[in-house]
PDB file of C-alpha atoms in Angstrom:
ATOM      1  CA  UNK N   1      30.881 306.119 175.723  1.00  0.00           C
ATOM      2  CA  UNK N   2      33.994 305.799 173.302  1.00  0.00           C
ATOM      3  CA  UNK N   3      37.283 306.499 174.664  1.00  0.00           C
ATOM      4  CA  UNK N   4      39.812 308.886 172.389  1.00  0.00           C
ATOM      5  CA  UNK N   5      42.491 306.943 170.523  1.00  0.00           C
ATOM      6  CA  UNK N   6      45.060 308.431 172.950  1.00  0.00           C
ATOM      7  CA  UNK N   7      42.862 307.073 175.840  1.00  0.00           C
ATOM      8  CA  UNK N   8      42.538 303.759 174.637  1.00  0.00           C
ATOM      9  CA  UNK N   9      46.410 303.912 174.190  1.00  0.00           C
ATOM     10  CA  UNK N  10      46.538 304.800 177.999  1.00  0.00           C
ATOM     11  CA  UNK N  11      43.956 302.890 179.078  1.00  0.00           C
ATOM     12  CA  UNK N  12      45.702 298.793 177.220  1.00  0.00           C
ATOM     13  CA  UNK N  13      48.995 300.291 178.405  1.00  0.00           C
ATOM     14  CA  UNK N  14      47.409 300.254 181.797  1.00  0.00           C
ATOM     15  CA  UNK N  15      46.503 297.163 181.765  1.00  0.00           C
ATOM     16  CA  UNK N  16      49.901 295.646 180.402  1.00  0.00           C
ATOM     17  CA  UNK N  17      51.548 297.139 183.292  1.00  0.00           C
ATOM     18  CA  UNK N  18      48.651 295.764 185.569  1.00  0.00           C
ATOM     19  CA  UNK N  19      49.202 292.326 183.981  1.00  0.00           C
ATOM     20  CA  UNK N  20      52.993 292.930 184.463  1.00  0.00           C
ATOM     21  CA  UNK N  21      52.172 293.351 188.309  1.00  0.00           C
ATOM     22  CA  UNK N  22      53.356 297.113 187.184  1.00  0.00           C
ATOM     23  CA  UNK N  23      49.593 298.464 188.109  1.00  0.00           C
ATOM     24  CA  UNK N  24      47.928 298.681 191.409  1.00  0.00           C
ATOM     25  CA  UNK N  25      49.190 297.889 195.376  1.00  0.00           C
ATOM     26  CA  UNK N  26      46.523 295.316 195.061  1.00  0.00           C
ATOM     27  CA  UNK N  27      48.748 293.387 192.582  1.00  0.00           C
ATOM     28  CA  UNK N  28      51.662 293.096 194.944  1.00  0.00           C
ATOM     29  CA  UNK N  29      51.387 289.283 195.129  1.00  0.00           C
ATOM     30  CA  UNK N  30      51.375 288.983 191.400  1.00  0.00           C
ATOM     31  CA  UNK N  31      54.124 291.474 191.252  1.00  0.00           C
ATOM     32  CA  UNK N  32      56.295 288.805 193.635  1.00  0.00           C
ATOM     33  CA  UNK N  33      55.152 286.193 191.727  1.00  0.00           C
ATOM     34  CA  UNK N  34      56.264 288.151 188.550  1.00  0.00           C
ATOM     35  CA  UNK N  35      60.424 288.341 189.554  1.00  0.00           C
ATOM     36  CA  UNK N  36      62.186 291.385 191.109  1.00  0.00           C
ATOM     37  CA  UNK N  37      61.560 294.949 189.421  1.00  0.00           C
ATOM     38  CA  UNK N  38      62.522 298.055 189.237  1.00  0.00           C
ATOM     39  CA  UNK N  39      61.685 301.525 187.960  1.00  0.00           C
ATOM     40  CA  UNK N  40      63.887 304.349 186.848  1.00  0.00           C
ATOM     41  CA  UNK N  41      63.941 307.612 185.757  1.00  0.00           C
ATOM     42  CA  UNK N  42      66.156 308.470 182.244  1.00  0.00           C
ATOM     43  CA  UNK N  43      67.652 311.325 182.360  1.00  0.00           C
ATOM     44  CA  UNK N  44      68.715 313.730 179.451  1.00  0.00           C
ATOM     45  CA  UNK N  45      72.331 315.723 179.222  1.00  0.00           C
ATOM     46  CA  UNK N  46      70.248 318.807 180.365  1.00  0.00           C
ATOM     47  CA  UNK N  47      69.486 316.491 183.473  1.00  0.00           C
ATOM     48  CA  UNK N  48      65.416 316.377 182.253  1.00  0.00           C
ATOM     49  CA  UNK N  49      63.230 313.903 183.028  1.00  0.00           C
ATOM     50  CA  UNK N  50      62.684 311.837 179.508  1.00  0.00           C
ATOM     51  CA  UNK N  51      60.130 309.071 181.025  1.00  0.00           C
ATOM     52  CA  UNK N  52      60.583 305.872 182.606  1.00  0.00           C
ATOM     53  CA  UNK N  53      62.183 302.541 182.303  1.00  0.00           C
ATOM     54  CA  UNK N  54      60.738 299.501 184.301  1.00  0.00           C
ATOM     55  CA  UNK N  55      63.031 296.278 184.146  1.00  0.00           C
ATOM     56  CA  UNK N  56      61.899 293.304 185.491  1.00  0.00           C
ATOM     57  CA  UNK N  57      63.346 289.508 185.724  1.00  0.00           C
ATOM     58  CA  UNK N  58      61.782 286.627 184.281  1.00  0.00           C
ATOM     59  CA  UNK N  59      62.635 282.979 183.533  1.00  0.00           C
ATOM     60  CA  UNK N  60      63.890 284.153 180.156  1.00  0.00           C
ATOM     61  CA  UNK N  61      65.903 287.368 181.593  1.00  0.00           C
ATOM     62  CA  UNK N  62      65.352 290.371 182.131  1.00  0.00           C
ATOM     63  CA  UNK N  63      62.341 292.580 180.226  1.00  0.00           C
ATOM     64  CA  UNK N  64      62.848 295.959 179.927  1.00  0.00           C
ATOM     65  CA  UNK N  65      60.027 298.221 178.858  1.00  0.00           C
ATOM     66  CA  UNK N  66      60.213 301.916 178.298  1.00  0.00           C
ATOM     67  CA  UNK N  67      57.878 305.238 177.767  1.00  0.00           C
ATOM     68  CA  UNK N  68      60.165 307.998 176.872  1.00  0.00           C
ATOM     69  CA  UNK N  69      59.716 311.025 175.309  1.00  0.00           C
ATOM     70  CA  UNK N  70      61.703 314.405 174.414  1.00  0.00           C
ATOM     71  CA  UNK N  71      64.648 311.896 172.525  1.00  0.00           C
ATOM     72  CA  UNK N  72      66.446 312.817 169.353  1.00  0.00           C
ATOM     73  CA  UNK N  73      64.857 310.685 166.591  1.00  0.00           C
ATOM     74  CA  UNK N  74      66.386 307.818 164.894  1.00  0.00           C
ATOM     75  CA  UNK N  75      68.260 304.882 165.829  1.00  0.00           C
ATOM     76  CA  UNK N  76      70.063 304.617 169.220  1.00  0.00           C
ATOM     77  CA  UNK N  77      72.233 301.949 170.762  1.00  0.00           C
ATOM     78  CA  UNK N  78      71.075 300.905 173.965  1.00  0.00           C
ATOM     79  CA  UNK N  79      73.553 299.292 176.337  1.00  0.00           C
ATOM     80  CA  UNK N  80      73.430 298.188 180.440  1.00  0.00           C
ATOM     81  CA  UNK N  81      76.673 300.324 182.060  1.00  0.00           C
ATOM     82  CA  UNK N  82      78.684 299.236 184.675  1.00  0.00           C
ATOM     83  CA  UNK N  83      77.945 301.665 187.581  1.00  0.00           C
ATOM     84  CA  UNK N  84      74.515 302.908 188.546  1.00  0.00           C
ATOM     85  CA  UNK N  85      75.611 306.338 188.516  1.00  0.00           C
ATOM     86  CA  UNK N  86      74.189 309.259 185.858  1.00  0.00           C
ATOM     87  CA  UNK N  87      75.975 312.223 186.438  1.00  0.00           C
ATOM     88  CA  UNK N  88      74.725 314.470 183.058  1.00  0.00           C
ATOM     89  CA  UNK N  89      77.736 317.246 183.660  1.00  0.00           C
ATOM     90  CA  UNK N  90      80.189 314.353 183.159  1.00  0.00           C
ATOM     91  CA  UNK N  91      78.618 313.220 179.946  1.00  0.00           C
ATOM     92  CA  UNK N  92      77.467 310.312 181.790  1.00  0.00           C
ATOM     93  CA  UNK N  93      80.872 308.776 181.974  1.00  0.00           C
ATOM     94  CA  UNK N  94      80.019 307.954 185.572  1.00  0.00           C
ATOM     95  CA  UNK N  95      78.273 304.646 184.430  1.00  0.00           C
ATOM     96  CA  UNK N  96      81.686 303.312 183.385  1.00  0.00           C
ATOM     97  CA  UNK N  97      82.050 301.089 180.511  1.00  0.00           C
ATOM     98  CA  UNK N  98      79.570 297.989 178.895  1.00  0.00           C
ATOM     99  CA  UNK N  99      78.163 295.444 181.623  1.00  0.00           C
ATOM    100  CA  UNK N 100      80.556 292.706 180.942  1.00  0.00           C
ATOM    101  CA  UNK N 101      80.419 290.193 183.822  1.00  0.00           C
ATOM    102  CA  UNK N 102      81.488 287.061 181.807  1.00  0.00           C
ATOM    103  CA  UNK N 103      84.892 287.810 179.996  1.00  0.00           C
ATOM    104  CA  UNK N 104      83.543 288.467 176.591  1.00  0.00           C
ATOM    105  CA  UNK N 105      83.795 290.741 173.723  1.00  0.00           C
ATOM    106  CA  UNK N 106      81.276 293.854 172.915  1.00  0.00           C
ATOM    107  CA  UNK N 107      78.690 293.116 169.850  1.00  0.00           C
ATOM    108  CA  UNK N 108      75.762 290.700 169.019  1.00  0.00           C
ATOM    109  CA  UNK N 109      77.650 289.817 165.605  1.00  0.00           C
ATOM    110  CA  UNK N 110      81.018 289.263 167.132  1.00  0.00           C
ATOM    111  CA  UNK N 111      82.281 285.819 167.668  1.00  0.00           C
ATOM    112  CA  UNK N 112      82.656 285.818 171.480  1.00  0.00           C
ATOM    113  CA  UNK N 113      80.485 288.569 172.217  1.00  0.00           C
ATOM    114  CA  UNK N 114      78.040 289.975 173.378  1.00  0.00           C
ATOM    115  CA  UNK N 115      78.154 291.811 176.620  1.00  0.00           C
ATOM    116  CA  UNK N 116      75.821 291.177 178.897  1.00  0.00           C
ATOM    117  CA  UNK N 117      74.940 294.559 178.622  1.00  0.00           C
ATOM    118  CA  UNK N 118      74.400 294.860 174.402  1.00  0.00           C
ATOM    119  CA  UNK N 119      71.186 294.710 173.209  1.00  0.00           C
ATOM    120  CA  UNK N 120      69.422 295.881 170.199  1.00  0.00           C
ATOM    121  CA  UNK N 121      69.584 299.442 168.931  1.00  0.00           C
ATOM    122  CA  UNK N 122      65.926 301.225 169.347  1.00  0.00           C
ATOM    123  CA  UNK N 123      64.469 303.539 167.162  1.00  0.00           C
ATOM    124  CA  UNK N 124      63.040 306.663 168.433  1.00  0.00           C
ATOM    125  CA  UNK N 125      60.186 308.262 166.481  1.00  0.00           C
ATOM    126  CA  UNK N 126      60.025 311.758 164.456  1.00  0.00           C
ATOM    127  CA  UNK N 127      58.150 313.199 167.891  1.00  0.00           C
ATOM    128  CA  UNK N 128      60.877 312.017 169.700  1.00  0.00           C
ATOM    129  CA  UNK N 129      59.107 309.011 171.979  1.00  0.00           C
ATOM    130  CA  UNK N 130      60.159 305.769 172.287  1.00  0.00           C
ATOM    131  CA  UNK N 131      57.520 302.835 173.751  1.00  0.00           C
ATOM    132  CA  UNK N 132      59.049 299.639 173.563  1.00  0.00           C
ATOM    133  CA  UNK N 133      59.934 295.966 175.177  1.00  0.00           C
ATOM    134  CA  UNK N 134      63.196 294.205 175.440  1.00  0.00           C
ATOM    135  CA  UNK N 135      64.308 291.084 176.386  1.00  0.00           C
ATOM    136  CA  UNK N 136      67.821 291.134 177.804  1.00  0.00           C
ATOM    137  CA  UNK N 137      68.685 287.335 178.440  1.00  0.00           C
ATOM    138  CA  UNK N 138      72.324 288.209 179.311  1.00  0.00           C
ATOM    139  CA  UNK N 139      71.424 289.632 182.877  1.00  0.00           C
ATOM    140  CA  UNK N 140      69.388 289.173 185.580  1.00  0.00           C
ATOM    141  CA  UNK N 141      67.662 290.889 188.738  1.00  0.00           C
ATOM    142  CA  UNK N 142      68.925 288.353 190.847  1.00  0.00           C
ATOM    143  CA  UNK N 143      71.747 287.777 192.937  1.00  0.00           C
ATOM    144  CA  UNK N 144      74.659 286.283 191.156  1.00  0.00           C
ATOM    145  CA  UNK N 145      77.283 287.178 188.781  1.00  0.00           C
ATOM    146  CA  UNK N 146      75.440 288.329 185.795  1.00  0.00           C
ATOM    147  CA  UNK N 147      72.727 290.412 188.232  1.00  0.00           C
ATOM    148  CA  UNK N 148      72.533 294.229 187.549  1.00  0.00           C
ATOM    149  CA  UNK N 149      72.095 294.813 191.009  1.00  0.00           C
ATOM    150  CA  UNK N 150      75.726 294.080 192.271  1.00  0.00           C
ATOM    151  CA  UNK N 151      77.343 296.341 194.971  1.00  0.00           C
ATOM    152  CA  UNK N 152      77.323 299.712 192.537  1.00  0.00           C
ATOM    153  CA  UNK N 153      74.390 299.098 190.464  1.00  0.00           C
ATOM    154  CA  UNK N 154      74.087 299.249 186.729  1.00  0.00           C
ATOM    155  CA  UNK N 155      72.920 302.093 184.285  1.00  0.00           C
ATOM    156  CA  UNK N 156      70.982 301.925 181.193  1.00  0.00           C
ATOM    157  CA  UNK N 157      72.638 304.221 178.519  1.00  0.00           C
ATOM    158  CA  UNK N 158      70.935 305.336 175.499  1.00  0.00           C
ATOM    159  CA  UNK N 159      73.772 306.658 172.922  1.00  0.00           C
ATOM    160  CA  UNK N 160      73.652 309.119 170.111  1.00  0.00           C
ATOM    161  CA  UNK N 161      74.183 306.809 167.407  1.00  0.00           C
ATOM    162  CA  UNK N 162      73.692 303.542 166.910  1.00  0.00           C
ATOM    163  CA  UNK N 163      75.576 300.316 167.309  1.00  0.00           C
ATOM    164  CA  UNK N 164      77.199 298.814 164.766  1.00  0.00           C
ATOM    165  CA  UNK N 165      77.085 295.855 166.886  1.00  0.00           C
ATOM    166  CA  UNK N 166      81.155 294.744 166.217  1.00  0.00           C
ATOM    167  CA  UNK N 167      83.779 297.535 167.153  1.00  0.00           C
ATOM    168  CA  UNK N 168      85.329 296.790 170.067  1.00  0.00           C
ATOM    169  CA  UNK N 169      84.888 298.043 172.867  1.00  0.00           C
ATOM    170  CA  UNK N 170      81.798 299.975 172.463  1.00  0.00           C
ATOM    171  CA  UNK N 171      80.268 299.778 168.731  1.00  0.00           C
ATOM    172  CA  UNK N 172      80.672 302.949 167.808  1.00  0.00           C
ATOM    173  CA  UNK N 173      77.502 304.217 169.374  1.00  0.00           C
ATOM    174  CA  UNK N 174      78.317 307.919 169.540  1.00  0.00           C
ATOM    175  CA  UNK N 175      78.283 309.738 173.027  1.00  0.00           C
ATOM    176  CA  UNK N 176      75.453 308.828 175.981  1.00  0.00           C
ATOM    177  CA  UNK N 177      73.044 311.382 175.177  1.00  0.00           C
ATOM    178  CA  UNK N 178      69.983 309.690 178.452  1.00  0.00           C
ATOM    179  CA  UNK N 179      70.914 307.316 181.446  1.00  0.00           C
ATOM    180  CA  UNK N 180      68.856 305.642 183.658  1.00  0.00           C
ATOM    181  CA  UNK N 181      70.366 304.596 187.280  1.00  0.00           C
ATOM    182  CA  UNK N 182      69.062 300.680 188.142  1.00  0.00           C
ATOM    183  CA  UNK N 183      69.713 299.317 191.509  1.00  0.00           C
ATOM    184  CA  UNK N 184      67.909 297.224 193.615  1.00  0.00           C
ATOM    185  CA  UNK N 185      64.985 298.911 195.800  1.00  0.00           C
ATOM    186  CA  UNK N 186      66.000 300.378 199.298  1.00  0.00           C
TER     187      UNK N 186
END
């Protein structure tokens, strides 16, 4: 029996996740094994579900994989906020500014920089989903100074535009137009 392109797409995404420790209760001790993880929802400005974001440590840093959907297309800065709070009626100004927990400067291109919380701009597709995998080495899951899961959390923004990856503070990403609240399970 063959399986539909969009069910083999389901089916190997499955199994990532499985071999992430992302899959089954029966893959708890892998998932230990694996580092600490979490899931989150991403909101939109209309407060809409837009998928999920799983990040999870590693020995390398943090890996952050998405499936969203319902996104403007084209390219989008992503950036870890401050605060894990996504209030959509403030614009999402409740996150607070970059994740900065070493004294640096905002952009990957800027001598002193980047944030903990800069990483690559992603670029959403024409039908408005975005699949994708990112390694985050400036931040971790862990307790310490650069973990995301300090006393208020963290937040991962997706902006309107994208970033330019030099203008200080921000890079001239645009508004937050989908946050995602990360803190450690309860």
């Amino acid at each position: 029996m063959s399986i539909p392109a969009t069910g083999r797409k389901a089916a190997i995404f499955g199994l990532a996740l499985a071999s992430l420790g992302l899959g089954t209760p029966a893959l708890a001790d892998h998932h230990e094994e694996a580092g600490e993880m979490v899931h989150a929802t991403l909101i939109g400005a209309d407060g809409a579900s837009h998928g999920m974001v799983m990040v999870q440590d590693t020995p390398s840093g943090v890996l952050i994989t998405t499936q969203l959907e319902g996104l403007p297309a084209g390219t989008h800065a992503f950036h870890f906020h401050e605060k894990g709070m996504c209030e959509p009626a403030e614009g999402f100004k409740t996150a607070g500014g970059h994740f900065a927990p070493m004294v640096s400067k905002h952009g990957l291109m800027v001598e002193g920089g980047p944030h903990g919380g800069d990483m690559p701009n992603q670029t959403v597709a024409a039908d408005g989903k975005l699949e994708t995998q990112i390694l985050n080495t400036g931040v971790t899951l862990a307790a310490g100074p650069k973990s995301l899961f300090d006393a208020d959390g963290s937040a991962l923004v997706i902006h309107a535009g994208a970033d330019d990856y030099k203008s200080q503070p921000s890079g001239d990403a645009g508004g937050r137009i989908a946050c995602a609240v990360i803190a450690a399970p309860k």
